[in-house]
Short mmCIF file of C-alpha atoms and ligand atoms in Angstrom, two decimals:
data_model
loop_
_atom_site.label_atom_id
_atom_site.label_comp_id
_atom_site.label_asym_id
_atom_site.label_seq_id
_atom_site.Cartn_x
_atom_site.Cartn_y
_atom_site.Cartn_z
CA UNK M 1 0.00 0.00 0.00
CA UNK M 2 1.42 3.38 -0.87
CA UNK M 3 0.97 6.26 1.50
CA UNK M 4 1.14 10.00 1.02
CA UNK M 5 4.56 9.96 2.68
CA UNK M 6 5.86 7.12 0.49
CA UNK M 7 4.70 8.94 -2.66
CA UNK M 8 6.56 12.09 -1.66
CA UNK M 9 9.71 10.14 -0.92
CA UNK M 10 9.59 8.19 -4.14
CA UNK M 11 9.34 11.39 -6.17
CA UNK M 12 11.73 13.56 -4.19
CA UNK M 13 14.92 12.73 -6.11
CA UNK M 14 13.71 10.80 -9.16
CA UNK M 15 16.34 9.06 -11.25
CA UNK M 16 15.48 11.32 -14.20
CA UNK M 17 16.97 14.16 -12.16
CA UNK M 18 20.31 12.44 -11.44
CA UNK M 19 21.97 13.81 -14.57
CA UNK M 20 21.17 17.40 -13.53
CA UNK M 21 22.80 16.88 -10.14
CA UNK M 22 26.28 17.61 -11.29
CA UNK M 23 28.08 18.77 -8.18
CA UNK M 24 30.47 16.31 -6.61
CA UNK M 25 30.15 17.98 -3.22
CA UNK M 26 26.43 17.17 -3.20
CA UNK M 27 26.94 13.52 -4.21
CA UNK M 28 29.54 13.22 -1.48
CA UNK M 29 26.99 14.63 0.98
CA UNK M 30 24.35 12.20 -0.23
CA UNK M 31 26.67 9.25 0.27
CA UNK M 32 27.76 10.31 3.74
CA UNK M 33 24.19 11.17 4.74
CA UNK M 34 23.25 7.52 4.12
CA UNK M 35 25.83 6.52 6.69
CA UNK M 36 24.58 9.25 9.01
CA UNK M 37 20.97 8.12 8.99
CA UNK M 38 21.07 4.41 8.21
CA UNK M 39 22.68 1.70 10.30
CA UNK M 40 25.97 0.36 9.00
CA UNK M 41 28.64 -1.86 10.43
CA UNK M 42 32.31 -2.51 9.95
CA UNK M 43 32.84 -5.93 8.40
CA UNK M 44 35.97 -8.01 7.83
CA UNK M 45 38.86 -6.80 5.67
CA UNK M 46 38.27 -3.10 6.32
CA UNK M 47 34.87 -3.18 4.74
CA UNK M 48 31.73 -1.34 5.70
CA UNK M 49 28.31 -2.80 5.09
CA UNK M 50 25.09 -0.82 4.90
CA UNK M 51 21.61 -2.29 4.44
CA UNK M 52 18.98 -0.47 2.35
CA UNK M 53 15.45 -1.59 1.65
CA UNK M 54 13.50 1.08 -0.24
CA UNK M 55 14.11 1.04 -3.97
CA UNK M 56 14.40 4.83 -4.32
CA UNK M 57 17.17 4.81 -1.70
CA UNK M 58 18.95 1.86 -3.29
CA UNK M 59 19.05 3.70 -6.63
CA UNK M 60 20.29 6.89 -5.05
CA UNK M 61 23.04 5.28 -3.00
CA UNK M 62 24.21 3.27 -5.99
CA UNK M 63 24.29 6.40 -8.13
CA UNK M 64 26.33 8.28 -5.54
CA UNK M 65 28.88 5.44 -5.43
CA UNK M 66 29.10 5.41 -9.22
CA UNK M 67 29.42 9.19 -9.53
CA UNK M 68 32.12 9.31 -6.86
CA UNK M 69 33.88 6.37 -8.54
CA UNK M 70 33.83 4.26 -5.41
CA UNK M 71 34.09 0.47 -5.80
CA UNK M 72 31.27 -1.41 -4.17
CA UNK M 73 29.68 -4.77 -3.89
CA UNK M 74 25.93 -5.12 -3.93
CA UNK M 75 24.14 -8.17 -2.61
CA UNK M 76 20.45 -8.74 -2.29
CA UNK M 77 18.51 -11.17 -0.16
CA UNK M 78 15.00 -11.67 1.09
CA UNK M 79 14.02 -10.62 4.57
CA UNK M 80 11.74 -12.73 6.79
CA UNK M 81 8.73 -10.75 5.59
CA UNK M 82 9.72 -11.27 1.94
CA UNK M 83 11.18 -7.86 1.30
CA UNK M 84 14.30 -7.44 -0.78
CA UNK M 85 17.17 -6.12 1.30
CA UNK M 86 20.16 -4.68 -0.49
CA UNK M 87 23.58 -4.80 1.12
CA UNK M 88 26.22 -2.42 -0.09
CA UNK M 89 29.78 -3.23 0.87
CA UNK M 90 32.49 -0.60 0.43
CA UNK M 91 36.03 -0.02 1.65
CA UNK M 92 36.11 1.72 5.00
CA UNK M 93 38.66 4.18 3.62
CA UNK M 94 35.80 6.13 2.06
CA UNK M 95 35.72 7.78 5.47
CA UNK M 96 39.48 8.27 5.39
CA UNK M 97 39.53 6.24 8.61
CA UNK M 98 37.44 8.75 10.43
CA UNK M 99 33.67 8.82 10.75
CA UNK M 100 33.55 11.96 12.90
CA UNK M 101 32.47 14.13 9.99
CA UNK M 102 29.25 12.11 9.75
CA UNK M 103 28.07 13.98 12.83
CA UNK M 104 28.74 17.43 11.36
CA UNK M 105 26.56 19.35 8.94
CA UNK M 106 27.95 19.96 5.45
CA UNK M 107 29.20 23.50 4.91
CA UNK M 108 27.84 24.32 1.47
CA UNK M 109 24.25 25.44 1.16
CA UNK M 110 23.73 23.19 -1.90
CA UNK M 111 24.91 20.18 0.12
CA UNK M 112 22.82 21.06 3.17
CA UNK M 113 19.63 20.79 1.17
CA UNK M 114 20.63 17.32 -0.03
CA UNK M 115 21.56 16.37 3.50
CA UNK M 116 18.08 17.41 4.63
CA UNK M 117 16.49 15.50 1.75
CA UNK M 118 18.32 12.30 2.69
CA UNK M 119 17.36 12.86 6.33
CA UNK M 120 13.72 13.04 5.29
CA UNK M 121 14.07 10.00 2.99
CA UNK M 122 15.75 7.86 5.65
CA UNK M 123 14.21 8.92 8.95
CA UNK M 124 11.34 11.29 8.11
CA UNK M 125 7.62 10.70 8.21
CA UNK M 126 4.92 13.02 6.93
CA UNK M 127 1.28 12.26 7.69
CA UNK M 128 -1.50 12.66 5.17
CA UNK M 129 -2.49 16.36 5.31
CA UNK M 130 -6.14 15.36 4.92
CA UNK M 131 -5.86 13.85 8.39
CA UNK M 132 -3.45 16.18 10.18
CA UNK M 133 -0.34 18.29 9.69
CA UNK M 134 2.58 16.39 11.12
CA UNK M 135 6.16 15.85 10.03
CA UNK M 136 8.62 14.00 12.20
CA UNK M 137 12.17 12.69 12.19
CA UNK M 138 13.42 9.92 14.45
CA UNK M 139 17.15 9.62 15.07
CA UNK M 140 20.03 10.11 17.50
CA UNK M 141 20.20 13.32 19.51
CA UNK M 142 23.11 14.59 17.42
CA UNK M 143 21.23 14.09 14.14
CA UNK M 144 18.05 15.59 15.56
CA UNK M 145 19.90 18.68 16.75
CA UNK M 146 21.53 19.09 13.33
CA UNK M 147 18.15 18.85 11.62
CA UNK M 148 16.74 21.39 14.06
CA UNK M 149 19.63 23.71 13.23
CA UNK M 150 19.02 23.55 9.47
CA UNK M 151 15.29 24.04 9.97
CA UNK M 152 15.92 27.02 12.25
CA UNK M 153 18.14 28.57 9.56
CA UNK M 154 15.13 28.34 7.29
CA UNK M 155 12.93 29.83 10.02
CA UNK M 156 11.02 26.60 10.50
CA UNK M 157 9.97 25.97 14.06
CA UNK M 158 10.52 22.43 15.35
CA UNK M 159 10.53 20.70 18.70
CA UNK M 160 11.96 17.41 19.90
CA UNK M 161 11.68 14.98 22.76
CA UNK M 162 13.22 11.69 23.77
CA UNK M 163 11.43 8.62 22.45
CA UNK M 164 9.68 6.66 25.18
CA UNK M 165 11.60 3.56 26.30
CA UNK M 166 14.38 4.33 23.87
CA UNK M 167 17.25 6.34 25.26
CA UNK M 168 19.11 6.44 21.93
CA UNK M 169 16.42 8.04 19.80
CA UNK M 170 14.71 11.37 19.72
CA UNK M 171 11.67 12.58 17.82
CA UNK M 172 11.70 15.99 16.19
CA UNK M 173 8.43 17.29 14.85
CA UNK M 174 6.81 20.13 12.91
CA UNK M 175 3.11 20.78 13.34
CA UNK M 176 2.31 24.12 11.73
CA UNK M 177 0.93 23.90 8.21
CA UNK M 178 2.95 26.99 7.19
CA UNK M 179 6.15 25.29 8.34
CA UNK M 180 5.25 22.05 6.58
CA UNK M 181 4.64 23.87 3.33
CA UNK M 182 7.90 25.76 3.75
CA UNK M 183 9.74 22.49 4.43
CA UNK M 184 8.37 20.86 1.27
CA UNK M 185 9.40 23.99 -0.65
CA UNK M 186 12.96 23.76 0.65
CA UNK M 187 13.39 20.10 -0.23
CA UNK M 188 11.80 20.84 -3.62
CA UNK M 189 8.66 18.75 -3.31
CA UNK M 190 6.53 21.27 -5.16
CA UNK M 191 3.80 18.92 -6.29
CA UNK M 192 3.08 17.85 -2.71
CA UNK M 193 3.48 21.39 -1.47
CA UNK M 194 0.58 22.34 -3.74
CA UNK M 195 -1.41 19.35 -2.56
CA UNK M 196 -1.02 20.41 1.08
CA UNK M 197 -1.80 24.00 0.15
CA UNK M 198 -5.03 22.85 -1.53
CA UNK M 199 -6.05 20.77 1.47
CA UNK M 200 -5.32 23.74 3.69
CA UNK M 201 -7.42 26.08 1.56
CA UNK M 202 -10.30 23.57 1.54
CA UNK M 203 -10.03 23.14 5.31
CA UNK M 204 -9.80 26.91 5.72
CA UNK M 205 -12.92 27.53 3.66
CA UNK M 206 -14.77 24.79 5.52
CA UNK M 207 -13.79 26.23 8.91
CA UNK M 208 -14.70 29.72 7.78
CA UNK M 209 -18.13 28.52 6.65
CA UNK M 210 -18.72 26.67 9.91
CA UNK M 211 -17.73 29.78 11.87
CA UNK M 212 -19.97 31.90 9.66
CA UNK M 213 -22.93 29.56 10.11
CA UNK M 214 -22.40 29.43 13.89
CA UNK M 215 -22.08 33.19 14.03
CA UNK M 216 -25.23 33.72 12.00
CA UNK M 217 -27.32 31.24 13.95
CA UNK M 218 -26.08 32.79 17.20
CA UNK M 219 -27.21 36.16 15.89
CA UNK M 220 -30.59 34.84 14.80
CA UNK M 221 -31.06 33.31 18.24
CA UNK M 222 -30.15 36.62 19.84
CA UNK M 223 -32.66 38.46 17.61
CA UNK M 224 -35.43 36.04 18.45
CA UNK M 225 -34.60 36.09 22.14
CA UNK M 226 -34.68 39.87 22.45
CA UNK M 227 -37.69 40.16 20.14
CA UNK M 228 -39.67 37.72 22.31
CA UNK M 229 -38.79 39.67 25.45
CA UNK M 230 -40.09 42.95 23.99
CA UNK M 231 -43.17 41.35 22.45
CA UNK M 232 -44.20 39.84 25.80
CA UNK M 233 -43.86 43.24 27.45
CA UNK M 234 -45.82 45.00 24.70
CA UNK M 235 -48.58 42.37 24.80
CA UNK M 236 -48.85 42.82 28.55
CA UNK M 237 -49.23 46.57 28.05
CA UNK M 238 -52.02 46.01 25.51
CA UNK M 239 -53.86 43.49 27.69
CA UNK M 240 -53.67 45.79 30.70
CA UNK M 241 -54.81 48.92 28.87
CA UNK M 242 -51.47 50.66 29.30
CA UNK M 243 -50.41 50.70 25.66
CA UNK M 244 -52.29 53.87 24.74
CA UNK M 245 -50.60 55.78 27.52
CA UNK M 246 -47.22 55.28 25.90
CA UNK M 247 -45.57 58.14 23.98
CA UNK M 248 -46.30 58.08 20.21
CA UNK M 249 -42.73 57.32 19.14
CA UNK M 250 -42.65 54.28 21.46
CA UNK M 251 -46.03 53.06 20.25
CA UNK M 252 -44.72 53.14 16.69
CA UNK M 253 -41.70 51.02 17.52
CA UNK M 254 -43.86 48.66 19.66
CA UNK M 255 -46.34 48.11 16.81
CA UNK M 256 -43.61 47.27 14.33
CA UNK M 257 -41.88 44.94 16.81
CA UNK M 258 -45.08 42.96 17.35
CA UNK M 259 -45.96 42.93 13.67
CA UNK M 260 -42.50 41.70 12.54
CA UNK M 261 -41.20 39.50 15.37
CA UNK M 262 -38.52 37.76 13.27
CA UNK M 263 -36.87 40.89 11.89
CA UNK M 264 -33.62 42.09 13.40
CA UNK M 265 -32.99 45.75 14.27
CA UNK M 266 -31.39 46.59 10.95
CA UNK M 267 -34.39 45.19 9.11
CA UNK M 268 -36.78 47.02 11.42
CA UNK M 269 -35.01 50.33 10.61
CA UNK M 270 -36.21 50.09 7.03
CA UNK M 271 -39.86 49.91 8.10
CA UNK M 272 -40.05 53.31 9.76
CA UNK M 273 -41.55 56.17 7.83
CA UNK M 274 -38.92 58.58 9.10
CA UNK M 275 -35.45 57.03 8.86
CA UNK M 276 -34.25 55.68 12.17
CA UNK M 277 -30.89 54.16 13.08
CA UNK M 278 -30.36 50.75 14.63
CA UNK M 279 -29.27 52.30 17.90
CA UNK M 280 -32.27 54.65 17.72
CA UNK M 281 -34.64 51.68 17.62
CA UNK M 282 -32.66 49.87 20.26
CA UNK M 283 -32.86 52.88 22.53
CA UNK M 284 -36.63 53.21 22.07
CA UNK M 285 -37.23 49.51 22.65
CA UNK M 286 -35.25 49.64 25.88
CA UNK M 287 -37.12 52.70 27.04
CA UNK M 288 -40.40 51.06 26.16
CA UNK M 289 -39.41 47.93 28.02
CA UNK M 290 -38.29 49.94 31.03
CA UNK M 291 -41.57 51.87 31.22
CA UNK M 292 -43.68 48.72 30.89
CA UNK M 293 -41.60 46.88 33.53
CA UNK M 294 -42.07 49.80 35.90
CA UNK M 295 -45.85 49.79 35.31
CA UNK M 296 -45.93 46.02 35.72
CA UNK M 297 -44.21 46.22 39.10
CA UNK M 298 -46.87 48.71 40.29
CA UNK M 299 -49.72 46.37 39.26
CA UNK M 300 -48.13 43.21 40.66
ZN1 ZN S 1 26.97 20.64 -2.78
#
């Protein structure tokens, strides 16, 4: 089954792009990044062995070895769950007897982007944006801090914590959709960047509509609520013969309120012969209500 994340990874550095990647420094970075993020071990006769499963990584590692003119041996076998595992065996002198530089970020900007791409390919996971916005990397503290540093240079906010029951590994994550989109832009995954952007727009429109609907129904409820309150008061004044004692301007507003109970204040404004503002009506209704309440308290 292919996932959103797998699709992105498969298309991140397609083999059709290899020929346009013509800088040796970047291929060197790609090769070393494999040894930074994947497990490897020193074998007999000064050899190093690294195991790679995913086909897009196998192709990329093989290409880097070819471009850098490094001799290698490739062996494939089947894992217990019937997956093809590729073993690459190279001379340990590719590290010039020192693996310390695997813990340091490459200097060149061009190389740093490739380093980040390989980090994502080897230890990154991006969830389907239709479900939630989440990108994470799982690796050693040193690797996680280096990733955080590169992201910070790009003004992407990330956080990390130690993996539960695993003292060697840390999880770094990005949650903000803006940061995710920015990240995909940096690693050059434009197609998926657009896909996330579309999902975000759809979600945004949906949320906006829901807010709008909630806001409107809250307003309608408010209109009905206050309309009912005034209508009850006006009806009481009619039933108790008090209505005619009200000032003319209040009688006018009372009549319209009772006649059009579902209209809000703005709509009521339009029904007056002489133009009246919303706050003008509001003021009259309150006065009316106050007078009726006062009269009511005398009677009761
Ligand atoms: Zn480079």
